[in-house]
Short mmCIF file of C-alpha atoms and ligand atoms in Angstrom, two decimals:
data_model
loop_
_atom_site.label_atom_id
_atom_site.label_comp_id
_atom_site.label_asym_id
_atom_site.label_seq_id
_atom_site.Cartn_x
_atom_site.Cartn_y
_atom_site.Cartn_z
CA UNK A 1 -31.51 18.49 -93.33
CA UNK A 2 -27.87 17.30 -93.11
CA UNK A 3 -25.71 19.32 -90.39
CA UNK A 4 -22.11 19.79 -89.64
CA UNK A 5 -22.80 18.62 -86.21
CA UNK A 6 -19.65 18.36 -83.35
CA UNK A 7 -21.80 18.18 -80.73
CA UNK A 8 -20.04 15.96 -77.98
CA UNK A 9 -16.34 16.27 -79.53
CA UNK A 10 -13.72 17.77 -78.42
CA UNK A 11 -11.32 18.90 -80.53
CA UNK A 12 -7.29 20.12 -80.47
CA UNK A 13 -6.43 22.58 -82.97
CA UNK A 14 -2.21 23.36 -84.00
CA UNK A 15 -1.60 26.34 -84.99
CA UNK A 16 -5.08 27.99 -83.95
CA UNK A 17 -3.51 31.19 -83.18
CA UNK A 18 -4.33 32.54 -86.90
CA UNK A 19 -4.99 31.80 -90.89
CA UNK A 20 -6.43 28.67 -91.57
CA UNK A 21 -6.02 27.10 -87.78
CA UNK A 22 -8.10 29.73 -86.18
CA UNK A 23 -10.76 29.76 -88.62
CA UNK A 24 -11.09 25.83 -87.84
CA UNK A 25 -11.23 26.18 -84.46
CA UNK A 26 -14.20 28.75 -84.77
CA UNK A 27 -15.54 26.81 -87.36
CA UNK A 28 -15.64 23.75 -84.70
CA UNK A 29 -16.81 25.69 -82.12
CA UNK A 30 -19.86 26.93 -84.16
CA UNK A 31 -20.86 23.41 -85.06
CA UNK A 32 -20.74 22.47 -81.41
CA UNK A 33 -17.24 21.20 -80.30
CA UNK A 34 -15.45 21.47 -77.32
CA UNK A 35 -12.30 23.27 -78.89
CA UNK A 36 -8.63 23.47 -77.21
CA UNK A 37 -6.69 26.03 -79.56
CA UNK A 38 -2.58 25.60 -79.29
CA UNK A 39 0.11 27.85 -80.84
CA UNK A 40 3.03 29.44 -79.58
CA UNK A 41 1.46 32.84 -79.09
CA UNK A 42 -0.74 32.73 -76.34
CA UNK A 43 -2.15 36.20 -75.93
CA UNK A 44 -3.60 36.01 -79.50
CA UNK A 45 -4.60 32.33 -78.85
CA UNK A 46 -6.67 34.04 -76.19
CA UNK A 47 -8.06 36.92 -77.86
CA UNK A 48 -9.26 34.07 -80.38
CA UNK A 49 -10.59 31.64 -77.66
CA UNK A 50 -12.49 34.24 -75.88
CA UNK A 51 -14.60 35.16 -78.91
CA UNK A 52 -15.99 31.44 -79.80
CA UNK A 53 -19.68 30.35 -79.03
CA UNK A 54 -20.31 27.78 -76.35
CA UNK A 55 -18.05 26.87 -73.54
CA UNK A 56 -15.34 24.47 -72.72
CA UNK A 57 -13.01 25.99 -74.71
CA UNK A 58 -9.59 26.49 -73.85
CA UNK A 59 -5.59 27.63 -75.04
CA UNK A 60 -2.85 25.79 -74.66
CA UNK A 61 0.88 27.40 -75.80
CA UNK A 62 2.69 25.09 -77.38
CA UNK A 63 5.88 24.71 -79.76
CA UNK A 64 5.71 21.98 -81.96
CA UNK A 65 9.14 22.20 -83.00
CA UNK A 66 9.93 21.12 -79.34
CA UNK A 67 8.00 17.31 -79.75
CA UNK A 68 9.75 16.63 -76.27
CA UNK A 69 7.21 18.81 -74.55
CA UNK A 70 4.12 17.78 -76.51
CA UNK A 71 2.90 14.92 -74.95
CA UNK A 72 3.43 16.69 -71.43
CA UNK A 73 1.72 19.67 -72.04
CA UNK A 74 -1.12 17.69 -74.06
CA UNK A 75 -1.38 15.45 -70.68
CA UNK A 76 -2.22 18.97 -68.82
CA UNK A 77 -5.07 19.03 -70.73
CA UNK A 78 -6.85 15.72 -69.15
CA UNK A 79 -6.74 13.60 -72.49
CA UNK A 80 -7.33 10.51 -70.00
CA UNK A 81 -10.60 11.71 -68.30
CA UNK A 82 -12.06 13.90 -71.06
CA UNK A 83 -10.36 12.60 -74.63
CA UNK A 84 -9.92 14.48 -77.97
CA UNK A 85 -11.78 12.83 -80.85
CA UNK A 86 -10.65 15.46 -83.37
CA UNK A 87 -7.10 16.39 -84.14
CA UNK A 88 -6.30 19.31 -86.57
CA UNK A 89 -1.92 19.13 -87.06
CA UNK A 90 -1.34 22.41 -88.49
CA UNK A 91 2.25 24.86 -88.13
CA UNK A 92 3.30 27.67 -90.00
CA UNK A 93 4.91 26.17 -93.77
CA UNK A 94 8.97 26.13 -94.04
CA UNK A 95 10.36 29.36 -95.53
CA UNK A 96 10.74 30.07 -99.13
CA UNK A 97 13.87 29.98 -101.18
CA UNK A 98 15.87 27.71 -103.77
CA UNK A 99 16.03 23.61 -103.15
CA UNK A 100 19.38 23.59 -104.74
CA UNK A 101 20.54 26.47 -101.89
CA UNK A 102 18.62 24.93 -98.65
CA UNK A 103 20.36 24.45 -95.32
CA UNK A 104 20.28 21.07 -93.96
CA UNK A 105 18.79 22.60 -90.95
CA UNK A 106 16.13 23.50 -93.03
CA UNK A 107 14.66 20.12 -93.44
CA UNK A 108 15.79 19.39 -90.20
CA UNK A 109 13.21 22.09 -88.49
CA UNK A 110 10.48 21.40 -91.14
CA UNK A 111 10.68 17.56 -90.24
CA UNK A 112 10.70 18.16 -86.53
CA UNK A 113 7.71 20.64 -87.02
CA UNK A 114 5.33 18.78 -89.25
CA UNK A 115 6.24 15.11 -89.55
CA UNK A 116 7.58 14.37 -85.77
CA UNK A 117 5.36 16.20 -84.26
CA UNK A 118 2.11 15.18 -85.54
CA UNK A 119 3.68 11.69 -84.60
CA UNK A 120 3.98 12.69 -81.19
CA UNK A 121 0.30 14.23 -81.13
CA UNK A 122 -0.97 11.48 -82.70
CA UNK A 123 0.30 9.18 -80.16
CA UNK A 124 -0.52 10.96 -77.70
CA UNK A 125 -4.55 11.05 -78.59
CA UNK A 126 -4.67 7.86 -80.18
CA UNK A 127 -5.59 6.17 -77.07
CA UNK A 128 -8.75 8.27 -76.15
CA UNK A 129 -9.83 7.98 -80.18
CA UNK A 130 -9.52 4.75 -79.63
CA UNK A 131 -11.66 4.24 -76.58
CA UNK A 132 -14.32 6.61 -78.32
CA UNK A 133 -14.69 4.54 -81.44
CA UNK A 134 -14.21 7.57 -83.23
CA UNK A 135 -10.77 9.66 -84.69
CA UNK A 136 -10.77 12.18 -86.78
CA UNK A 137 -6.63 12.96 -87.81
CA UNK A 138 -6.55 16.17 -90.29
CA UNK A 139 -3.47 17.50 -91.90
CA UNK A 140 -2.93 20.89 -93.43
CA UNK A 141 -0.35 20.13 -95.48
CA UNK A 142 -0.31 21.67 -99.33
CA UNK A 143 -1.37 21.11 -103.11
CA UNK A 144 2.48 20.78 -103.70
CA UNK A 145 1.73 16.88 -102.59
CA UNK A 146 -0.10 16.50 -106.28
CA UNK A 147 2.48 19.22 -107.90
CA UNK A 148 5.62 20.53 -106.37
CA UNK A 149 5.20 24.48 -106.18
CA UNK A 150 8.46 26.40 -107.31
CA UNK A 151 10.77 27.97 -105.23
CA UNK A 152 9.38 26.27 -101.90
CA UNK A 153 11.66 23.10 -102.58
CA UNK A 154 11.60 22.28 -98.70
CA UNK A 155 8.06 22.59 -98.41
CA UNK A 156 7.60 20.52 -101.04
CA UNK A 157 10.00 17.55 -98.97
CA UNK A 158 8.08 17.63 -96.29
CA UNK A 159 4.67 18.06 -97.61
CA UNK A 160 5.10 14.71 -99.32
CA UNK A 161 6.85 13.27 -96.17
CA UNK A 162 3.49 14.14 -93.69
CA UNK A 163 1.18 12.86 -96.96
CA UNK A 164 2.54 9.36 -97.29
CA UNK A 165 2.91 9.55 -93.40
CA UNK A 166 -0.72 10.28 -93.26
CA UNK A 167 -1.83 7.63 -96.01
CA UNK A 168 0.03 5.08 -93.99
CA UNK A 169 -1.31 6.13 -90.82
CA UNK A 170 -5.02 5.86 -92.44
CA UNK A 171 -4.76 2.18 -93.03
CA UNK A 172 -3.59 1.59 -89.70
CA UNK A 173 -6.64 3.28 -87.98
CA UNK A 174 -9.50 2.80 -90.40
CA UNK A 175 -10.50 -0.48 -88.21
CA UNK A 176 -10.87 1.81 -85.32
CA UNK A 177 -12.83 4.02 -86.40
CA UNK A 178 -10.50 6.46 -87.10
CA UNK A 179 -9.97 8.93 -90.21
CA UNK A 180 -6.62 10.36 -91.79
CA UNK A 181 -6.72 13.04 -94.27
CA UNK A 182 -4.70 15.26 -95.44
CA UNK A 183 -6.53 18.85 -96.36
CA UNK A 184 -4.28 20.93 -98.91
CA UNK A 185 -4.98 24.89 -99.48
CA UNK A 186 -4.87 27.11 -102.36
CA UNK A 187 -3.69 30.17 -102.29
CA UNK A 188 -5.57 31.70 -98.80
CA UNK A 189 -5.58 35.05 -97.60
CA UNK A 190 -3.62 34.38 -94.40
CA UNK A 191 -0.29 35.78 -93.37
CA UNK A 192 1.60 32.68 -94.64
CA UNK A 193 0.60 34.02 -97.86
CA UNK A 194 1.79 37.67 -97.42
CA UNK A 195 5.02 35.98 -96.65
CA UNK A 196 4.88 34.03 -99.89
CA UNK A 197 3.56 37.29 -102.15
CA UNK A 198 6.64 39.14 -100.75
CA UNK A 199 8.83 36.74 -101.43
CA UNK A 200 8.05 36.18 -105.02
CA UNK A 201 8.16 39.60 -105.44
CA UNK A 202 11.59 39.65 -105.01
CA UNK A 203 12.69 36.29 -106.89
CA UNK A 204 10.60 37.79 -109.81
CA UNK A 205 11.32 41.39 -109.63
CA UNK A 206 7.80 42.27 -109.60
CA UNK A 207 5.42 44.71 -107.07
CA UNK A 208 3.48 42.61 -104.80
CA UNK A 209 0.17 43.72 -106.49
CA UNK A 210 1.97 42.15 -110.35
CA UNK A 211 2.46 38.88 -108.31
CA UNK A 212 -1.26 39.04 -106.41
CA UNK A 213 -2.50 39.83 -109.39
CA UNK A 214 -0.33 36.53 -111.64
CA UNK A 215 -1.16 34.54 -108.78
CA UNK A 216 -5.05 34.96 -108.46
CA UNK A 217 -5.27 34.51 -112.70
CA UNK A 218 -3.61 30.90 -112.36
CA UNK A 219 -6.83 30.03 -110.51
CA UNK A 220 -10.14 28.75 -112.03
CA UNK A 221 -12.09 30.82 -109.52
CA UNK A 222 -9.99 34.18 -110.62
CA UNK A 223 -9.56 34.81 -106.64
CA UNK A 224 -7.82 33.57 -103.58
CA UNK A 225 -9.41 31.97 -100.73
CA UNK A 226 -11.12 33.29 -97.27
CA UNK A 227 -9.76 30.86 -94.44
CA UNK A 228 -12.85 29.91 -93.53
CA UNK A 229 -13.61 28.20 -96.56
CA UNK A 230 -10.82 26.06 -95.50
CA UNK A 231 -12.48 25.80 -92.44
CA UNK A 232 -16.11 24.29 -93.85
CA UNK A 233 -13.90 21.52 -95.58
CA UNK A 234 -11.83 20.41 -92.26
CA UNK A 235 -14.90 21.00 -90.50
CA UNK A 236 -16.77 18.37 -92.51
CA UNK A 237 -13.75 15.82 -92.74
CA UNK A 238 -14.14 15.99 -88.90
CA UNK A 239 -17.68 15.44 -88.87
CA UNK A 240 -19.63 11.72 -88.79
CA UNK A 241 -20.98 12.85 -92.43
CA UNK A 242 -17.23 12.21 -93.22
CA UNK A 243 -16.82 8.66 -91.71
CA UNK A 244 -15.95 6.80 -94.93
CA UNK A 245 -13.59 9.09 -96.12
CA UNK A 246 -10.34 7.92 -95.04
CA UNK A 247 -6.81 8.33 -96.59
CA UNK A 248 -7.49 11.03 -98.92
CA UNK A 249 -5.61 14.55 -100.25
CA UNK A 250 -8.50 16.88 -100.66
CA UNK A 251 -7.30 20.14 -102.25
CA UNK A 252 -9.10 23.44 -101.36
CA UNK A 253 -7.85 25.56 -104.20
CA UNK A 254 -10.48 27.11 -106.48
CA UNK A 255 -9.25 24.57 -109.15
CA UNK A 256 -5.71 25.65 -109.15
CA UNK A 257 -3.97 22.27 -108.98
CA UNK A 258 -3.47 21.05 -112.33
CA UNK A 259 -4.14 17.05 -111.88
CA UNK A 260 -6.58 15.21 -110.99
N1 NAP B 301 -2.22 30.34 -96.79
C1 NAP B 301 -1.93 29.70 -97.90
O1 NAP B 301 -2.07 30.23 -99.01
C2 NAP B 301 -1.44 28.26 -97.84
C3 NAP B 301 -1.32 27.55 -99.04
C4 NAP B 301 -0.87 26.24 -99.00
C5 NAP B 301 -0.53 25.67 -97.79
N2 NAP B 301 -0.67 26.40 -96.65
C6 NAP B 301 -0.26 25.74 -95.41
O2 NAP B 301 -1.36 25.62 -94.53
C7 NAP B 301 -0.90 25.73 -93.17
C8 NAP B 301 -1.66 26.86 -92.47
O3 NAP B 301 -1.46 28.01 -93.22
P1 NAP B 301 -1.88 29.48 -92.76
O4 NAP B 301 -1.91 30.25 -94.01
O5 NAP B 301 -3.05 29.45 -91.86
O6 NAP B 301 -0.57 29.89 -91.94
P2 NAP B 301 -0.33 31.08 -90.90
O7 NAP B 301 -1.33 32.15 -91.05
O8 NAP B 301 1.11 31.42 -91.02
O9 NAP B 301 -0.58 30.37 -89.50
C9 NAP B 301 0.26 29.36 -89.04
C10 NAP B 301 -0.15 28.93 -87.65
O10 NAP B 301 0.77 27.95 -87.20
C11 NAP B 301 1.30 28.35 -85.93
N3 NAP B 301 2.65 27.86 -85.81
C12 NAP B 301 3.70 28.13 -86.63
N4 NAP B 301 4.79 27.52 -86.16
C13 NAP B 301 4.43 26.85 -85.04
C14 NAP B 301 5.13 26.07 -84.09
N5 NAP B 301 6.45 25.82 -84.21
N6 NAP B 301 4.44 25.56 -83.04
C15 NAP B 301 3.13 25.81 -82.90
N7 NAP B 301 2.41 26.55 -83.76
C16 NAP B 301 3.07 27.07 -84.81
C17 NAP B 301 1.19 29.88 -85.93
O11 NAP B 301 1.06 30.38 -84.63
P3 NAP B 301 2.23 30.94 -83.69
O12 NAP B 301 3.10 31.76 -84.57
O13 NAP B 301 1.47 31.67 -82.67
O14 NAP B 301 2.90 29.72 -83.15
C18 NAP B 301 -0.14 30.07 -86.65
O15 NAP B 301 -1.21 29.92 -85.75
C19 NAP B 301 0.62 26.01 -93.25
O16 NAP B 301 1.34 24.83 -93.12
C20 NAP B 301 0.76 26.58 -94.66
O17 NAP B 301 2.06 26.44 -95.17
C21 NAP B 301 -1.13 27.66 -96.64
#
């Protein structure tokens, strides 16, 4: 019988304090990894950590908008003695609104977030991967990578920026043993999505229940996703039943995306 089996792996999970990064880091823990869960709110981070099977667990807080810090704080975790094998770079998705009417400070905070700072993270693990023989990079990024999604023009930027970032990466670290994918939701019931019903609600002059309702036709599967279906596919990507994929986009949509 083939197993999602982390057994031995420790893994360090961004944005673990809800949505899509806590389910992962459950996920992980239930196939038998060694999980450290990092966010910038710590008490939930907790709540969170102190419900996951197995031990050796722990919470880190952590803003990746300040990249300075990462690689200290990462250190406190003993990356040299006891390295991570499995990095999940994950942060709440820029804010809404037109391209044509977005602040330069915009990109400026969705590049530090996303692109900088899973260069910094990556950096900063690389080494232990490296002595491991085994790496396992995955990036939450978005199916606007394959088609642009309106009215989050930013996202959108930067998406594409951490994809080709990624893609390059993957070629770099293949010989090592190392994977680099990129996983990209749907539309999944998390908070980032209330934000994103509200706001179309208002763009479109519509209640939120018109746009849940618009939003979960466009899909195949006539519904949105759980976060933990997210979960199973990062969950796998990390796994050694995942060791020759390498480089890849793999949308988690219900069908939505509308290319191959
Ligand atoms: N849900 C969807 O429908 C959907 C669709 C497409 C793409 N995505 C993308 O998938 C990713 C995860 O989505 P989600 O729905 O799980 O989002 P979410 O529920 O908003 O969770 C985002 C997580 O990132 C953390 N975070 C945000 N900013 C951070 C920062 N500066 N430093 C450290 N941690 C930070 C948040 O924790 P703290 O606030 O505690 O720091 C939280 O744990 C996002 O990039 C999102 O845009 C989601």
């Amino acid at each position: 019988m083939l197993n999602i089996d982390l057994t031995g792996h420790r893994a360090f999970v961004c944005g673990a304090s809800k949505g899509i990064g806590a389910a992962t880091a459950k996920a992980f823990a239930d196939c038998g990894a060694r999980v450290t869960l990092a966010a910038r709110s710590l008490a939930e981070l907790k709540q969170i950590c102190e419900q996951l099977p197995g031990d050796g667990h722990q919470v880190l807080e952590l803003d990746l908008a300040k990249t300075e810090s990462i690689e200290k704080l990462l250190i406190s975790t003993e990356i040299k003695t006891d390295p991570y094998t499995i990095l999940v770079c994950n942060a709440g998705g820029p804010k809404a609104g037109a391209l044509a009417e977005a602040r330069l400070d915009s990109f400026a905070d969705g590049f530090q977030t996303h692109v900088l700072a899973n260069q910094t993270l990556v950096q900063t693990l690389l080494p232990g991967m490296i002595s491991k023989k085994y790496g396992r990079v995955i990036n939450i990024i978005s199916t606007s990578v394959k088609v642009p999604i309106p009215n989050l023009g930013v996202s959108n930027t930067i998406r594409g920026a951490v994809a080709s970032w990624a893609k390059s990466l993957a070629n770099e670290l293949g010989p090592f043993g190392i994977t680099v994918n990129n996983v990209l939701p749907g539309f999944t019931e998390t908070s980032r999505l209330e934000a994103l019903v509200e706001a179309a609600g208002k763009r479109l002059g519509k209640s939120e229940d018109e746009v849940i309702a618009l939003w979960k036709g466009s899909v195949p599967a006539r519904r949105f996703a759980q976060p933990e279906e997210t979960a199973v596919a990062i969950s796998f990507l990390a796994s050694p039943l995942a060791s020759y994929i390498n480089g890849i986009n793999l949308p988690v949509d219900g069908g939505r995306t509308g290319t191959l």
